[in-house]
XYZ file of C-alpha atoms in Angstrom:
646
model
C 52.607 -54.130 -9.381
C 49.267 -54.032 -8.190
C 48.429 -50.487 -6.575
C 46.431 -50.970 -3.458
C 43.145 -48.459 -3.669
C 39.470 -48.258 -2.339
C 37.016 -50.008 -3.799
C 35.375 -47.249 -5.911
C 38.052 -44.859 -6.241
C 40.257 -46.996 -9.200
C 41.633 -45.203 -12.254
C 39.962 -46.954 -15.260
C 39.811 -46.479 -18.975
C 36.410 -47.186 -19.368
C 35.462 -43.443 -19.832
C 31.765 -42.624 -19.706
C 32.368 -40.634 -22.925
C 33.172 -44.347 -24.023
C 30.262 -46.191 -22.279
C 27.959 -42.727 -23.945
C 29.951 -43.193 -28.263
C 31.805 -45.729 -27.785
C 28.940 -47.689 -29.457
C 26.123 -47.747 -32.193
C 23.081 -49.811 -31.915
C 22.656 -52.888 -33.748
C 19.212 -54.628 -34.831
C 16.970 -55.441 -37.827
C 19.189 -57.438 -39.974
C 17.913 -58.318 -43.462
C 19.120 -59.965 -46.644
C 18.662 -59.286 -50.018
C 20.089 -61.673 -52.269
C 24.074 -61.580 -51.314
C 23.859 -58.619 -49.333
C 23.415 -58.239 -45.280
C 21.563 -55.330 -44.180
C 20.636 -53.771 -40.651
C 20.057 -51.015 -39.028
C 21.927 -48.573 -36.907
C 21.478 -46.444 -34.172
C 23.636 -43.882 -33.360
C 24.097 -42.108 -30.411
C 26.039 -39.068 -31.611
C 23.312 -38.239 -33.945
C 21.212 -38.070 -31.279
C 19.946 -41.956 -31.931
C 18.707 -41.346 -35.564
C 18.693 -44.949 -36.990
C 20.103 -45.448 -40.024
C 20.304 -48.528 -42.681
C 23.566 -50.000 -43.287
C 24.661 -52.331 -45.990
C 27.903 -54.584 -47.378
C 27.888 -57.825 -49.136
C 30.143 -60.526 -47.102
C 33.549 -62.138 -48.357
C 34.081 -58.873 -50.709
C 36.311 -56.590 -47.945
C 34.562 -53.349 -48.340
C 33.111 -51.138 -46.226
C 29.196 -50.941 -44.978
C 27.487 -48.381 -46.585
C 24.914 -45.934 -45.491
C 22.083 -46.596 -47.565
C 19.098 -43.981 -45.622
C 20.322 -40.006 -46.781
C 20.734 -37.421 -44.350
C 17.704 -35.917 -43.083
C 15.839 -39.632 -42.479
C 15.339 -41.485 -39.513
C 14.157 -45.220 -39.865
C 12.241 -45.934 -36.996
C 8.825 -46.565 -36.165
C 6.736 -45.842 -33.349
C 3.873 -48.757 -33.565
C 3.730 -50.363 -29.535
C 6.016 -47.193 -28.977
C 9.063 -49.822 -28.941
C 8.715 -50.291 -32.547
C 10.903 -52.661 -34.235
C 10.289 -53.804 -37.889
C 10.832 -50.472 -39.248
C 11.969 -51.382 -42.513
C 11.991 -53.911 -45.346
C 14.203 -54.514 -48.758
C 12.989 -56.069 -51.640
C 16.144 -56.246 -54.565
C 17.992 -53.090 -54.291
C 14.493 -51.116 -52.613
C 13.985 -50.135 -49.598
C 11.166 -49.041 -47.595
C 11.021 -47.827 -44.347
C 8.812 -46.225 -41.803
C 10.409 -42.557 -40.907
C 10.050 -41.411 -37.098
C 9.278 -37.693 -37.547
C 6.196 -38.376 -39.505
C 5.967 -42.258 -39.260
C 4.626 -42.572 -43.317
C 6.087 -45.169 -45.010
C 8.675 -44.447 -47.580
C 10.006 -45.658 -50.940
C 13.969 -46.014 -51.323
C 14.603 -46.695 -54.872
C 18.363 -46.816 -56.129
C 19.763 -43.302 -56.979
C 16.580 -41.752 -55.939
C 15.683 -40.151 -52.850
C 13.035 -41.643 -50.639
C 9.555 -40.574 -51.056
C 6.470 -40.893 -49.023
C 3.793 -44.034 -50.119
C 1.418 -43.761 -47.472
C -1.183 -40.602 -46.919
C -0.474 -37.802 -44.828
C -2.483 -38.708 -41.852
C -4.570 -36.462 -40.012
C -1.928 -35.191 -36.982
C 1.799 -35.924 -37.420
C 2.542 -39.504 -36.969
C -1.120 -40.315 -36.185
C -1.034 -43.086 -38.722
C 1.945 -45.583 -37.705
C 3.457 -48.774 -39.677
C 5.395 -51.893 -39.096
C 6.758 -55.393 -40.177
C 6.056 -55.101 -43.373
C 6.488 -58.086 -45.668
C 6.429 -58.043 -49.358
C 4.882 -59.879 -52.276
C 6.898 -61.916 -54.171
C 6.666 -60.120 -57.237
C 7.103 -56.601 -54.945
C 4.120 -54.855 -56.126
C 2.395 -55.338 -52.787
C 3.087 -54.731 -49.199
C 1.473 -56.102 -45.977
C 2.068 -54.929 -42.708
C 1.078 -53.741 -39.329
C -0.967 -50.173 -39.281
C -1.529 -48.317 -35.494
C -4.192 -45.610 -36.309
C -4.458 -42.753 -33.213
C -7.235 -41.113 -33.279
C -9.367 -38.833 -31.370
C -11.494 -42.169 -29.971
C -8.957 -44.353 -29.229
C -5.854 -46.411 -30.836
C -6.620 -49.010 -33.567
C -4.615 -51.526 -34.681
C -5.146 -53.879 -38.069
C -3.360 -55.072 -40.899
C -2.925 -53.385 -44.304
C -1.926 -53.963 -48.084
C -0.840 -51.164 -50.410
C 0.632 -50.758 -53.619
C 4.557 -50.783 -53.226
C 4.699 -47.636 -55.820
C 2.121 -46.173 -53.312
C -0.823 -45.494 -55.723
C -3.526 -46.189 -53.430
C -3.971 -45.606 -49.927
C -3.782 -48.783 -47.245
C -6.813 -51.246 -47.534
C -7.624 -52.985 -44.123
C -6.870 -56.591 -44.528
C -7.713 -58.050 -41.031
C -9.033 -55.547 -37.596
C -11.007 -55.530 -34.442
C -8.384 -57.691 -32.909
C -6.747 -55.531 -30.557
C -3.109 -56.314 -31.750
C -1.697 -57.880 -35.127
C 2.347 -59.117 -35.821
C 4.235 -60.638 -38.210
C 2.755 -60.885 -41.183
C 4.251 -63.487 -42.910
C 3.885 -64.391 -46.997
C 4.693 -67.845 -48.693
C 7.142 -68.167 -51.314
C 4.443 -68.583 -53.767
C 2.430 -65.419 -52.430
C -0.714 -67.008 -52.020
C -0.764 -67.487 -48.039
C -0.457 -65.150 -45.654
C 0.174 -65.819 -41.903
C -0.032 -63.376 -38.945
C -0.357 -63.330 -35.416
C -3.277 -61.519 -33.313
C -4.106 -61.042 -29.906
C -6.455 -59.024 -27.387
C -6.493 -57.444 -23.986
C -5.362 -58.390 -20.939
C -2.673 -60.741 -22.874
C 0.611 -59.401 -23.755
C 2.065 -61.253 -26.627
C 3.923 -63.697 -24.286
C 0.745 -64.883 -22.775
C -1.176 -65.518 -25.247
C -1.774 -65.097 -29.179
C -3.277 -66.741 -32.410
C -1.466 -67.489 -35.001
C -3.890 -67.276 -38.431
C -3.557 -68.093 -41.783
C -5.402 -67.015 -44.842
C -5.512 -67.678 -48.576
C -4.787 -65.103 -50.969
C -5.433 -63.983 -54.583
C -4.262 -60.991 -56.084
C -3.339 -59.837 -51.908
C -7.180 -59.736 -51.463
C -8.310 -63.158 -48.715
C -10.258 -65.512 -50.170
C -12.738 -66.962 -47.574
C -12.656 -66.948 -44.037
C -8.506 -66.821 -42.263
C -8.129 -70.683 -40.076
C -6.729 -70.882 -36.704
C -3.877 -72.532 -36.975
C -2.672 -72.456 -33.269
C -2.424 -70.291 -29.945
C -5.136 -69.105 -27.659
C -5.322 -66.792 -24.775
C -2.714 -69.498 -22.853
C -0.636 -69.845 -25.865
C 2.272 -67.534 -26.742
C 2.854 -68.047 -30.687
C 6.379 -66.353 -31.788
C 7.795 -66.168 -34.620
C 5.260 -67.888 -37.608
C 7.738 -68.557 -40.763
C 6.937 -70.347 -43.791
C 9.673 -72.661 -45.153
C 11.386 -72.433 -48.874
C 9.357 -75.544 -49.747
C 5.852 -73.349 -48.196
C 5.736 -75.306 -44.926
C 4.785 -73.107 -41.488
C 6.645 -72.967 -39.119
C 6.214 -71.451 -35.434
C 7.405 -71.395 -31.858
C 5.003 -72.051 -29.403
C 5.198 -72.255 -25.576
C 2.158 -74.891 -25.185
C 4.779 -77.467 -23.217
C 5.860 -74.723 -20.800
C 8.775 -73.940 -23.453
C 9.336 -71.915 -26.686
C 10.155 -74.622 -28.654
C 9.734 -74.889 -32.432
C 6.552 -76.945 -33.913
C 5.767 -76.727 -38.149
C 2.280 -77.507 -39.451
C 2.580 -80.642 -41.500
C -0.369 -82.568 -43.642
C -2.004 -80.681 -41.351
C -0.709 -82.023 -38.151
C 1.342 -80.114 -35.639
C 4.506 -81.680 -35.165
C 7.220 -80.774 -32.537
C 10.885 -80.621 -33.996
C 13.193 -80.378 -30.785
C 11.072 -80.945 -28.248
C 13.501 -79.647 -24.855
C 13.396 -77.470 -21.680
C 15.377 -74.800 -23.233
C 13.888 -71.216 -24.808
C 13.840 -71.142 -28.925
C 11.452 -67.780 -28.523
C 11.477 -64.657 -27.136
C 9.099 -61.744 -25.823
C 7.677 -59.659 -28.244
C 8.452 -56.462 -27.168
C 9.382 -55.175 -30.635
C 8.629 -56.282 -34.218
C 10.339 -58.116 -36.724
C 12.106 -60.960 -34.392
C 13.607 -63.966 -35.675
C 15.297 -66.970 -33.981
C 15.646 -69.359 -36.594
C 15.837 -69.461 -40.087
C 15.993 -72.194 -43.081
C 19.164 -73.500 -44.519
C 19.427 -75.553 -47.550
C 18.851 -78.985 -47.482
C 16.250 -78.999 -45.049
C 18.255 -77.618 -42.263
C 17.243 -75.128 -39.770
C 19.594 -72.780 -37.688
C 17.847 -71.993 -33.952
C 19.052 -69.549 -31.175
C 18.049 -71.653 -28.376
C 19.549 -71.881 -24.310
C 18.090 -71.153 -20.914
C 19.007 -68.135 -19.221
C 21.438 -65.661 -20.641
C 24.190 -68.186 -22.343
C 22.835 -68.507 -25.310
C 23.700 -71.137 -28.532
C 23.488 -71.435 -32.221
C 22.218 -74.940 -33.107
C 21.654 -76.364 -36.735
C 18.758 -78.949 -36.387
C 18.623 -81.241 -39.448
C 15.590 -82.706 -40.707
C 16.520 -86.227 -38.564
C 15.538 -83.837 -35.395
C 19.313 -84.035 -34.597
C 20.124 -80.937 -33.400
C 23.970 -79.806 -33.200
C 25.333 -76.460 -31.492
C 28.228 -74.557 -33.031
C 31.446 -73.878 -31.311
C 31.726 -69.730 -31.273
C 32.775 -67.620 -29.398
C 29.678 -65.883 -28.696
C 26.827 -66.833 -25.590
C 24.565 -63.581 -26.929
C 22.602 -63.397 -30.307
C 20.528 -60.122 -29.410
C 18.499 -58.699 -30.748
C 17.391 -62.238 -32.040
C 17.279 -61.692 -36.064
C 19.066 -64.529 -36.963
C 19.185 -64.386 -41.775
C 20.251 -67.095 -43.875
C 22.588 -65.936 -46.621
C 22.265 -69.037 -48.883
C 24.201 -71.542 -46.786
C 25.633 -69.283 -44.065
C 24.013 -67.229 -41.112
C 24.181 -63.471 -40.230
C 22.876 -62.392 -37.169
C 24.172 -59.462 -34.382
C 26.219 -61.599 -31.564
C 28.203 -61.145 -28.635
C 29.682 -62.045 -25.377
C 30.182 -60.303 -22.163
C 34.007 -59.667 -23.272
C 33.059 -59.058 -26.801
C 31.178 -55.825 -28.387
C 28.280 -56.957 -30.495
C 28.699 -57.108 -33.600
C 26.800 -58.066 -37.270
C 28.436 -61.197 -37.940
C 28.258 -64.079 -40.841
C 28.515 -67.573 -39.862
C 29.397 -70.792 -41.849
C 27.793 -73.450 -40.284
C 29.990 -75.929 -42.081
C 33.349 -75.042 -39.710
C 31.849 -71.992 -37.657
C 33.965 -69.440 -39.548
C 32.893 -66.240 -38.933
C 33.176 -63.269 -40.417
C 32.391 -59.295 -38.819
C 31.026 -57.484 -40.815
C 30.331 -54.328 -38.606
C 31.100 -54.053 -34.928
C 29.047 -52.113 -32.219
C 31.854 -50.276 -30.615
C 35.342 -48.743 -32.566
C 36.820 -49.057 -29.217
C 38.852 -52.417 -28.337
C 38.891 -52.794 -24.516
C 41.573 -54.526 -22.767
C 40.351 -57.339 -21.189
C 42.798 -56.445 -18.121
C 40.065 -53.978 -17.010
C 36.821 -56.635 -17.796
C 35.072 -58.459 -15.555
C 34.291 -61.901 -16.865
C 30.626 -62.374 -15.484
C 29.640 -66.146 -13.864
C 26.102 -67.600 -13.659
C 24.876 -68.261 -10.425
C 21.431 -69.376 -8.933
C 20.512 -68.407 -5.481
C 17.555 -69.490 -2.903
C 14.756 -67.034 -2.749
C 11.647 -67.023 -1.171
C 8.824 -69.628 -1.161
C 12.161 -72.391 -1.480
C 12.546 -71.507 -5.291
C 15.372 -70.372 -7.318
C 16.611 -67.032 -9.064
C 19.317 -66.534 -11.235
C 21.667 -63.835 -12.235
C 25.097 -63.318 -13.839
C 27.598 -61.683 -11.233
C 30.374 -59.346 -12.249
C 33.264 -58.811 -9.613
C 35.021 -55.725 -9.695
C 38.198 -56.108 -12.251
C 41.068 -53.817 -13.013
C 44.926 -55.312 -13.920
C 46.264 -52.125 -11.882
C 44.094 -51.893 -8.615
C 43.420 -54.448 -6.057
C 40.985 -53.392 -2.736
C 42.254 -52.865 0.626
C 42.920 -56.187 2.804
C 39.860 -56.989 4.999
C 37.169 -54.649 2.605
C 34.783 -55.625 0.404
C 33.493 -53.600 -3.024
C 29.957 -52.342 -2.800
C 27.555 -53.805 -5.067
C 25.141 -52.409 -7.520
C 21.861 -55.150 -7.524
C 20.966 -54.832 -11.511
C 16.631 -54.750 -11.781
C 16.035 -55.517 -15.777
C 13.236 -53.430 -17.588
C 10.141 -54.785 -19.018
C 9.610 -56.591 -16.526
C 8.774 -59.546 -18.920
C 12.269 -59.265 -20.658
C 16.250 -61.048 -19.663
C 19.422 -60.399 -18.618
C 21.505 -60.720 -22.109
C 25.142 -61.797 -22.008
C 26.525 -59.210 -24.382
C 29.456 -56.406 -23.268
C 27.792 -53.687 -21.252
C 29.796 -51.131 -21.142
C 27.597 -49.428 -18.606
C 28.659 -52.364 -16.311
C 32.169 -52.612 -17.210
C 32.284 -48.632 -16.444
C 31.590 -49.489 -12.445
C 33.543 -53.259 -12.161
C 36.642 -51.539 -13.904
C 36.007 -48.706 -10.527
C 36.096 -51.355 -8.009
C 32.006 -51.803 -7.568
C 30.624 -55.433 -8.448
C 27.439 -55.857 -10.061
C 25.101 -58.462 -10.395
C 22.239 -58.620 -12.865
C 19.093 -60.065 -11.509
C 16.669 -62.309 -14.055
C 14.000 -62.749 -10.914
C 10.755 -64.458 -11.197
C 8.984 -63.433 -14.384
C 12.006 -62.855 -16.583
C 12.360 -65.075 -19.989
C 14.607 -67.513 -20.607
C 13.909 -70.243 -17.766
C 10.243 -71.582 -19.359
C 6.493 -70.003 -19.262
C 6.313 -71.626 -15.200
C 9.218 -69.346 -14.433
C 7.473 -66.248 -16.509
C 4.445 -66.350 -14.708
C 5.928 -65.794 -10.863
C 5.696 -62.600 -11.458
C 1.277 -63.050 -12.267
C -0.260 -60.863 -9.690
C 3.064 -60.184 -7.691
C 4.661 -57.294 -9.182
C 6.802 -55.711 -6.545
C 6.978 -58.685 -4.993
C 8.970 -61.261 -6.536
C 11.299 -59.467 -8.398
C 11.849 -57.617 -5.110
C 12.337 -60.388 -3.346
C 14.863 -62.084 -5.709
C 17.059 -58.981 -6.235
C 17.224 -58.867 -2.334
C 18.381 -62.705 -2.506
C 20.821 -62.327 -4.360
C 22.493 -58.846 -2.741
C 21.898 -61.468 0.275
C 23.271 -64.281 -1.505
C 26.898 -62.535 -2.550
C 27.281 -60.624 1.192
C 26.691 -64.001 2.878
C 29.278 -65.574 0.392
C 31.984 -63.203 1.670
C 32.086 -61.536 -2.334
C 30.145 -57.797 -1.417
C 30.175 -55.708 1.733
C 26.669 -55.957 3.274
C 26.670 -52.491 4.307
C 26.767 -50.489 1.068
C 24.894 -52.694 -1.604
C 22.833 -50.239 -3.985
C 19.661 -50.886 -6.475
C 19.557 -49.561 -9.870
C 17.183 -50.320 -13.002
C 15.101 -48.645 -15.726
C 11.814 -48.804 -16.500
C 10.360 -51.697 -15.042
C 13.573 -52.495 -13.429
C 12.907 -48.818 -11.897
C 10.203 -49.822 -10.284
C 11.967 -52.885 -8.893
C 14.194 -50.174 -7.516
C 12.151 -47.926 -6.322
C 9.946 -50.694 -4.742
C 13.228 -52.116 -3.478
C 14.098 -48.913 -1.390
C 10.684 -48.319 -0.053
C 9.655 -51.546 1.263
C 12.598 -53.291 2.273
C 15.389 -51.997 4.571
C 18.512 -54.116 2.801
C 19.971 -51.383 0.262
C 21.763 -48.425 1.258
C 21.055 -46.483 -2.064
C 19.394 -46.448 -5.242
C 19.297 -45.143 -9.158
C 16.000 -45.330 -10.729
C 16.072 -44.589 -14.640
C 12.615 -43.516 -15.694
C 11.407 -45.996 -13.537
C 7.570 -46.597 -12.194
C 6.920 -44.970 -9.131
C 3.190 -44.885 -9.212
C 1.837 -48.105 -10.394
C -1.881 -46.828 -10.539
C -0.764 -44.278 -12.969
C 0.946 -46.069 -15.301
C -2.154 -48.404 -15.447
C -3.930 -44.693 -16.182
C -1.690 -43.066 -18.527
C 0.231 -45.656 -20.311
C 0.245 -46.512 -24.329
C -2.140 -48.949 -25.476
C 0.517 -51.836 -25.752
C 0.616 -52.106 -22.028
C -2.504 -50.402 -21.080
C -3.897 -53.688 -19.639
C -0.097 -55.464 -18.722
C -0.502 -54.681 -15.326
C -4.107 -56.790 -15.150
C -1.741 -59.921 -15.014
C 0.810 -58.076 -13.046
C -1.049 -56.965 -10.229
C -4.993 -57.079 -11.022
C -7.345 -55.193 -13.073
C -7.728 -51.725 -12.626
C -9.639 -49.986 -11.330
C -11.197 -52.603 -9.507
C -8.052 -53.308 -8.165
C -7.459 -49.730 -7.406
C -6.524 -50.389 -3.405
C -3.905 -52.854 -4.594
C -2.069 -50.423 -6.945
C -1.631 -47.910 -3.945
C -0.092 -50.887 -2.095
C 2.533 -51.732 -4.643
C 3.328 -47.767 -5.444
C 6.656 -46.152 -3.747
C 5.253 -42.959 -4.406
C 2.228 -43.581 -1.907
C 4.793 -44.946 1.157
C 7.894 -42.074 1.034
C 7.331 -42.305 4.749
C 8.957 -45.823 4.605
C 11.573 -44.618 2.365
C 14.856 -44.042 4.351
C 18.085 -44.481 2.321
C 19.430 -41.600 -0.741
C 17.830 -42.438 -4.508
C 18.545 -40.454 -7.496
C 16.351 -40.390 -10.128
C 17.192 -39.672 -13.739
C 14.147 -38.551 -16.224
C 13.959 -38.377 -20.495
C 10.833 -35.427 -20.325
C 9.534 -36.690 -23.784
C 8.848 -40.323 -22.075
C 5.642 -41.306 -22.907
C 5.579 -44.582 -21.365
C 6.370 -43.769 -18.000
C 5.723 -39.824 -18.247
C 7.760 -37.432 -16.234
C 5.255 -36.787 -13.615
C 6.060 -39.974 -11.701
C 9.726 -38.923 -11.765
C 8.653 -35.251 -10.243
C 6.297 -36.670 -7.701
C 8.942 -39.055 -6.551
C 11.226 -36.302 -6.209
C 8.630 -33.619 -4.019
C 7.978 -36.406 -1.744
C 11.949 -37.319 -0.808
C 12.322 -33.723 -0.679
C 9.163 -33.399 1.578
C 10.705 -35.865 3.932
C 14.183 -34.628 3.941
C 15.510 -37.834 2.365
C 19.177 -37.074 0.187
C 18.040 -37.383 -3.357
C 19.518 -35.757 -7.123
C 16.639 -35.176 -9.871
C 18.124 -35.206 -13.016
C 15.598 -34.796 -16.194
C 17.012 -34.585 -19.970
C 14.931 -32.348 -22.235
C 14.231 -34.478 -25.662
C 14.877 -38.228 -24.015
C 12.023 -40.516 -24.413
C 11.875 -43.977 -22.738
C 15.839 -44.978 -22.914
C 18.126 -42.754 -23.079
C 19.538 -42.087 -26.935
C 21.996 -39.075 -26.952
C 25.316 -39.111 -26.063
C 25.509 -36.372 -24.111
C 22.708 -37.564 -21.890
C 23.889 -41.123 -21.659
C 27.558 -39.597 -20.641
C 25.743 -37.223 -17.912
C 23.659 -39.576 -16.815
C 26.255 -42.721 -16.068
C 28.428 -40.267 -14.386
C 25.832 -38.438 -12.374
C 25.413 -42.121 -11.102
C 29.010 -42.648 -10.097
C 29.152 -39.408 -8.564
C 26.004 -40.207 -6.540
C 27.757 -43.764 -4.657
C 30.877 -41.832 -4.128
C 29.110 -39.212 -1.839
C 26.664 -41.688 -0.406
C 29.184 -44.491 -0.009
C 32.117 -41.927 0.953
C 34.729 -43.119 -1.620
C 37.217 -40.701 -3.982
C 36.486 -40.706 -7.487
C 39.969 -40.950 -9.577
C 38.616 -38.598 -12.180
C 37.166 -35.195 -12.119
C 33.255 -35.775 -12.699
C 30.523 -32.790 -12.824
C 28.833 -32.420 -9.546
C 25.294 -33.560 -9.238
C 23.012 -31.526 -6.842
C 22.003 -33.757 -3.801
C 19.255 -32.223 -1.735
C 19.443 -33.032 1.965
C 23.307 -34.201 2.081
């Protein structure tokens, strides 16, 4: 029998020690001949990433294959991605305390193949791709030194023997280097300032002999209003790309020297390049190519053949994220989810969609009594457009809410802000809808997944429209009768902080907030920030400093006297994207004004929060926070977070 409770206060089993181990990180899958590869990153060892191995159909167990002592991640963009690369049984990776690249042969330790660079982790590498014959690598190189950040591409010998020879610079950013089977092309994509790679890159291609260019590298396609993802050469040494030059990522190949469209559709077959090493499609025999393709968060797994006939497979999964989709001779592997089902590394047979999991995210099975099944919706906004989100209701088989009230709701602002909502499980969600508190994750103006049109609301109007659609839709769901109008709360991280933060201080809708190392003062992050998004914010909300008047506008931190509701903020002090400082200044002006606020800051955190410990205090310092500001009974003992000026 149901047992009648506030929304809020339910018992659930969806610990935070579960939402903070329950779970490693999955990304980077590789293959080497019969065996699938990735990486994992694991929160009780305080995020180290570590490469994982097991070949499919044989039953055993994955493997560790990085020794104790290693971390394989690398720092180039500061989001990395594309941190290692296998060729046979080696492996080399970029290690985050240093960020050299090392040498993993079998039954020897790894050792070091590029220089010691001037400061620790000056010199940075990614993406690497390798030679046919192994001898040589190619890959990304970020160089930090005392005048500035440089970016280029680089060979070296694979035994290390000679330092990194520049193979293409003064191009602000480089990705994907790409080889041909035979070795003797090389493709790559390059871009400048003020274009992020979503606006705008080139994809080039140069001829090769002994990993030296021969003559000048060709333009092949892309321009400052043409986002190339993705450049991939075939088995038979035909490229292939994704380009968004008909409003949508679809996938083109270059052919007798023609550009030819193979699926032409308003749906999304790329992806922002916030990391390295992303794939969404990848070449089957016979001509055939697999594609991760959809609109929005629901997500499929096509197979297009080479008639342009192009057939989805029926799985049980609407999330392939990260997007590294592998052919294993005729089958698939790829990480993939659904909001009910942990992520996982899974291989796929096209042929009758078996699959087969090879290593799941979590160890903990949830019961899907206590999950709340998400729904799409799409809402009016301002200007008489559309926004779209996926809304979670509040879900527990033992509790049901009080006749005549209504749960709070928790208004979910993504980071990036050029990034998605994802359909995977999110425990951190499932943690507050198993409590009795909806949620409802917001892909406003300016997120992916809806078409470069739909990416570009946000040009010029940060703090604007994605303010204005996460508003909507708390509007949308309180009109509808689903959320109680009076306490509907704003939380996000990064960008999504911002959102928040910009949310709270210039609109009078939400009753509370959570910002995660969110932006608070937009003209510093234009200041301080790495040189991946030192010139974002041109597009965003206009150059700087010319613009300078316009930042203050758009920054919380300059308008407290507007702020009037309770906001905690929660800080990683090693965050070098959005430092600390914003965090703190945010914090002395709510406590200047008397405004209830909690400042929580986690010594060794960078930008997302990686240890256990920290994501356990963190998600329950949040919890703890609604329950005092929305006045409802926890069910479980939780530490006490200091609120100032409640």
């Amino acid at each position: 029998m149901l047992q009648v409770a506030p929304y809020g206060s339910w018992r659930s089993p969806i610990s935070a020690e579960l939402v903070a181990a329950g779970g490693v990180a999955l990304e980077e899958v590789k293959v080497a001949g019969d065996a699938v590869r990735w990486l994992e990153g694991r929160p009780l060892e305080g995020g180290r990433r570590v490469v994982c191995g097991v070949a499919p159909g044989g039953g055993g167990e994955p493997q560790d294959l990085t020794p104790a002592g290693f971390n394989v991640r690398t720092r180039v963009h500061e989001y990395g991605g594309g941190s290692w690369a296998v060729h046979g049984d080696i492996l080399f990776f970029a290690n985050f305390d240093d960020q050299r690249l090392y040498r993993q042969d079998p039954g020897s330790p790894p050792r070091p193949i590029t220089p010691e660079p001037p400061t620790l982790a000056a010199h940075r590498y990614a993406d690497a791709a390798i030679t046919p014959d192994g001898r040589v690598l190619v890959c990304v190189r970020e160089r930090h030194e005392a005048d500035g950040v440089i970016n280029e591409l680089v060979t070296l010998p694979a035994d290390g023997s000679e330092p990194p020879a520049v193979l293409a610079g003064g191009r602000d950013f480089y990705a994907s280097p790409r080889l041909s089977p035979d070795g003797r092309r090389l493709a790559w994509l390059e871009w400048d300032h003020p274009n992020m790679p979503w606006d705008g890159t080139e994809l080039k291609v140069a001829e090769l002999s002994g990993g030296v260019p021969v003559g000048e590298p060709r333009r092949e396609a892309g321009g400052p209003d043409e986002s190339i993802f993705q450049p991939e050469w075939s088995p038979g040494g035909t490229l292939h790309f994704v380009s968004d030059r008909s409003g949508w990522w679809n996938l083109y190949r270059i052919q007798d020297g023609q550009v030819e469209a193979l699926a032409p559709m308003q749906e999304e077959f790329g992806h922002p390049q916030w990391v390295f090493g992303l794939a969404r499609y990848a070449f089957l025999p016979g001509g055939r190519i697999a594609c991760i393709h959809g609109l929005g968060p629901l997500q499929r797994l096509g197979v297009l053949d080479p008639d342009g006939h192009l057939a989805d497979l029926d799985l049980p999964f609407t999330a392939f994220y990260p997007p590294q989709l592998r052919a294993v001779g005729d089958r698939l592997a790829c990480v993939a989810g659904s909001p009910t089902r942990d992520a996982a590394v899974v291989v796929i047979d096209p042929a009758g969609g078996q699959v087969e999991v090879l290593r799941q995210s979590g160890d903990q099975e949830f019961d899907p009594g206590y999950l709340s099944v998400p729904r799409q919706i799409e809402f009016p906004t301002e200007g008489g457009r559309t926004a779209y989100a996926l809304y979670y209701p509040p879900a527990n088989r033992d509790f049901t809410g009080p006749d005549g009230e209504r749960p709070p709701l928790l208004v979910t602002s993504h980071g990036g802000p050029t990034a998605e909502v994802v359909s995977l499980l999110a425990d951190g969600y499932q943690f507050f809808t198993s409590r009795g508190i909806a949620v409802v994750d917001v892909d406003y103006g300016g997120s992916t997944g809806y078409g470069r049109a739909y990416r570009q609301r946000l040009a010029g109007r940060w703090g604007i429209v994605d303010v204005d659609d996460c508003v909507a839709a708390a509007r949308f769901l309180a009109d509808g009768g689903e959320v109680d109008p009076r306490r509907l709360a704003i939380r996000g991280g990064s960008a999504g902080g911002y959102t928040t933060l910009c949310a709270l201080t210039f609109r009078d809708l939400f009753a509370a907030g959570a910002s995660y190392y969110g932006v608070a003062d937009a003209e510093a992050l234009a200041r301080d920030t790495h040189k991946f998004e030192s010139r974002y914010l041109d597009r965003l909300i206009g150059p700087w400093p010319q613009a300078a008047e316009l930042y203050r506008q758009r920054s919380p931190i300059h308008h407290t006297e507007r702020l009037s509701c309770p906001v905690i903020l929660l800080q990683g002090l090693e965050d070098e994207v959005v430092p600390p400082a914003q965090a703190e200044r945010m914090a002395a002006a709510l406590d200047a004004k008397g405004i209830p606020h909690a400042y929580l800051a986690f010594p060794g955190e960078q930008h997302g929060f990686r240890r256990s410990e920290n994501i356990k205090r963190a998600v329950e310092a949040e919890l703890y926070f609604y329950s005092r500001v929305f006045g409802f009974e926890l069910a479980d003992p939780v530490e006490p977070v200091p609120i100032a000026h409640l």
